[in-house]
Amino acid sequence: MASFTVAIVGGGFGGIDAAIQLRKRFPEASLALFEAADELGGVWQWNTYPGCACDIQSHLYSLSYELKPGLRSVPGEALTPLEKRLDRQLLESRRNQAVSAGRSAEVRSDRIFAVSEIVGPQFETLTWIESRNQWLLVSRTAGGGGGTVTEEHFDYVVSAQGPLHIPKIPDYDGIEKFEGDVFHTARWKSDFNAQGKVVAVIGTGASAVQAIPELAKTSKELVVFQRHAAWITTKADYKYSAVAKWVFRNVPLAARIWRYMIFWSHEYQYLAFRTDSRISRALRGLVQMQTAALLRAQVPDAQKRAVLTPHYPFGARRVTPSNQYLRAMAGATVVDGDPVVRFEPRAVVTASGRVVPVDAVVLATGFVLNGGNAGIMIRGRCGNRLADGFEASYRSTLFPKFPNIFFILGPNSGAGHTSVLIPLEMQNKYIANLISEARRLRMPFIEVTDEAAAKWDKYVQKGFEGTVWPLDNSSWYHQGGKILTLWPYSWVRFMREMRALPKMSDFLS
């Protein structure tokens, strides 16, 4: 089969898995992986704040073909995938490369997935060239005089930049005049020392839940600005015994069976996010009783417990497991429902006018939704621009009027109750199947029809009926009057949808 070219944009789990799957499926293809950061690793390369870990057990937070036996139940200490050995011509696959939470990995020289080039420029624009049925990629490398601009053409593009990696930093008045340290959790200052300081944390989302217990250990005082209390569940954090690790390494299928058991336990949790059956309501009630018991056990003060009690349905916002967060919050000063609006040189000022003296500010303010495309101009057919906030998609992967470009973890692919690597891997398999079928049929390009995308979007949005997610429309799950982040059905259903042979009638011929 004739060779073709693929640009893979992003060097996290999505981009690495795309490179591995496409190289295995299409040895004749020329692949180029673009990563703007200094290291591979994606979200785990950017997030280095103290306490950073994965909420999902290592055996499930892994690619299905590269299991890593013997890790602790939840990644946190032994973060060992995704290290790479790079030169100008090769991306070498790692031993068990994509399995826990991703700081480093070991190179395994007996398994090499050749990539034509690994490049690290700033990815700037993508433009569909109709006369060539190719994408023109414009990138800029750092250097004097504005750097070097490079233009390259590719037959296909896999955008694996991740939906949540560009920090969302509110436009605070006076922030530039603040005399202390101020930074986002995803851009943690490696030399920051909280010892003896009054530290403010703005936000109580997932990153804050992990960072706050660590900051509480060393700071003089911790002040947390809370908009909504978080639902906190117990974290199943334990270490496997030497015997268990031996079994995972040496008994055939042991690690895979354990992975399946963990997967099905998470699928069972999906029932707690539904509202349309007695079983679901009973399960959600039981979980809420357990979270209330955890709150009572770790926060003795009734008044503080009231502040830390969520007032929205369980699951309507992200549920975060932690065994330390509530204890840390019990000893912190919590400013509830009075957001920071202004900075002074040594203080922050809230909407009510309260002045809170602080030495440092940690912004746990979330991310630009679908920020993988923020600041990047993507123009498809007839000059159509892909907005920073995605519209209706097809199988979370394709958009009408944007041929031959595939988006990993696009709209409605968010994993509310399982490992995000499951949809990611299934999408890459679907992309490989789709390219294979299109080339077999000699299709000049792959472009989903408006009708097919609208039908898929209608199917997805209908799935939110009878779930908790529409019950709080102020969460970041909601965008433009719709829920564009989460997958509303079970993940067994998603896998079945993506494993199906591509329906080529859904594409322009």
PDB file of C-alpha atoms in Angstrom, residues 123-131 133-138 152-155 157 159 161 373-388 390 399-407 446-447:
ATOM      1  CA  PHE A 123       2.391  24.341  17.012  1.00  0.00           C
ATOM      2  CA  GLU A 124       0.668  27.423  15.520  1.00  0.00           C
ATOM      3  CA  THR A 125      -1.748  26.844  12.636  1.00  0.00           C
ATOM      4  CA  LEU A 126      -3.402  24.077  10.658  1.00  0.00           C
ATOM      5  CA  THR A 127      -5.021  24.830   7.320  1.00  0.00           C
ATOM      6  CA  TRP A 128      -6.790  22.391   5.023  1.00  0.00           C
ATOM      7  CA  ILE A 129      -5.462  22.725   1.456  1.00  0.00           C
ATOM      8  CA  GLU A 130      -8.270  21.546  -0.821  1.00  0.00           C
ATOM      9  CA  SER A 131      -6.142  21.401  -3.947  1.00  0.00           C
ATOM     10  CA  ASN A 133      -6.297  17.145   0.180  1.00  0.00           C
ATOM     11  CA  GLN A 134      -3.676  17.727   2.864  1.00  0.00           C
ATOM     12  CA  TRP A 135      -3.167  19.763   5.995  1.00  0.00           C
ATOM     13  CA  LEU A 136      -0.603  22.555   6.062  1.00  0.00           C
ATOM     14  CA  LEU A 137       0.998  22.641   9.498  1.00  0.00           C
ATOM     15  CA  VAL A 138       2.875  25.781  10.514  1.00  0.00           C
ATOM     16  CA  GLU A 152       4.873  21.023   6.293  1.00  0.00           C
ATOM     17  CA  HIS A 153       2.073  19.111   4.583  1.00  0.00           C
ATOM     18  CA  PHE A 154       0.458  15.993   6.058  1.00  0.00           C
ATOM     19  CA  ASP A 155      -2.216  13.622   4.786  1.00  0.00           C
ATOM     20  CA  VAL A 157      -3.505  14.832  11.627  1.00  0.00           C
ATOM     21  CA  SER A 159      -4.737  16.077  17.596  1.00  0.00           C
ATOM     22  CA  GLN A 161      -3.200  17.778  22.848  1.00  0.00           C
ATOM     23  CA  ASN A 373      -6.763  24.019  20.625  1.00  0.00           C
ATOM     24  CA  ALA A 374      -6.683  27.333  22.485  1.00  0.00           C
ATOM     25  CA  GLY A 375      -4.458  29.770  20.634  1.00  0.00           C
ATOM     26  CA  ILE A 376      -4.199  27.481  17.602  1.00  0.00           C
ATOM     27  CA  MET A 377      -5.908  28.452  14.389  1.00  0.00           C
ATOM     28  CA  ILE A 378      -7.443  25.408  12.694  1.00  0.00           C
ATOM     29  CA  ARG A 379      -9.166  26.155   9.403  1.00  0.00           C
ATOM     30  CA  GLY A 380     -10.977  23.401   7.578  1.00  0.00           C
ATOM     31  CA  ARG A 381     -12.878  23.263   4.335  1.00  0.00           C
ATOM     32  CA  CYS A 382     -13.890  26.658   2.880  1.00  0.00           C
ATOM     33  CA  GLY A 383     -12.005  28.428   5.665  1.00  0.00           C
ATOM     34  CA  ASN A 384     -14.258  27.165   8.449  1.00  0.00           C
ATOM     35  CA  ARG A 385     -12.594  27.702  11.820  1.00  0.00           C
ATOM     36  CA  LEU A 386     -12.755  25.155  14.592  1.00  0.00           C
ATOM     37  CA  ALA A 387     -13.721  27.200  17.633  1.00  0.00           C
ATOM     38  CA  ASP A 388     -11.840  26.841  20.893  1.00  0.00           C
ATOM     39  CA  PHE A 390     -16.029  22.295  20.423  1.00  0.00           C
ATOM     40  CA  PHE A 399     -16.073  17.295  12.983  1.00  0.00           C
ATOM     41  CA  PRO A 400     -17.907  18.164   9.762  1.00  0.00           C
ATOM     42  CA  LYS A 401     -15.924  20.347   7.338  1.00  0.00           C
ATOM     43  CA  PHE A 402     -12.652  19.227   8.903  1.00  0.00           C
ATOM     44  CA  PRO A 403     -11.381  16.336   6.774  1.00  0.00           C
ATOM     45  CA  ASN A 404      -8.583  13.966   7.768  1.00  0.00           C
ATOM     46  CA  ILE A 405      -8.142  15.358  11.271  1.00  0.00           C
ATOM     47  CA  PHE A 406      -8.993  13.330  14.365  1.00  0.00           C
ATOM     48  CA  PHE A 407      -9.325  14.582  17.931  1.00  0.00           C
ATOM     49  CA  ILE A 446     -12.301  11.402   5.375  1.00  0.00           C
ATOM     50  CA  GLU A 447     -14.986  13.935   6.267  1.00  0.00           C
TER      51      GLU A 447
END
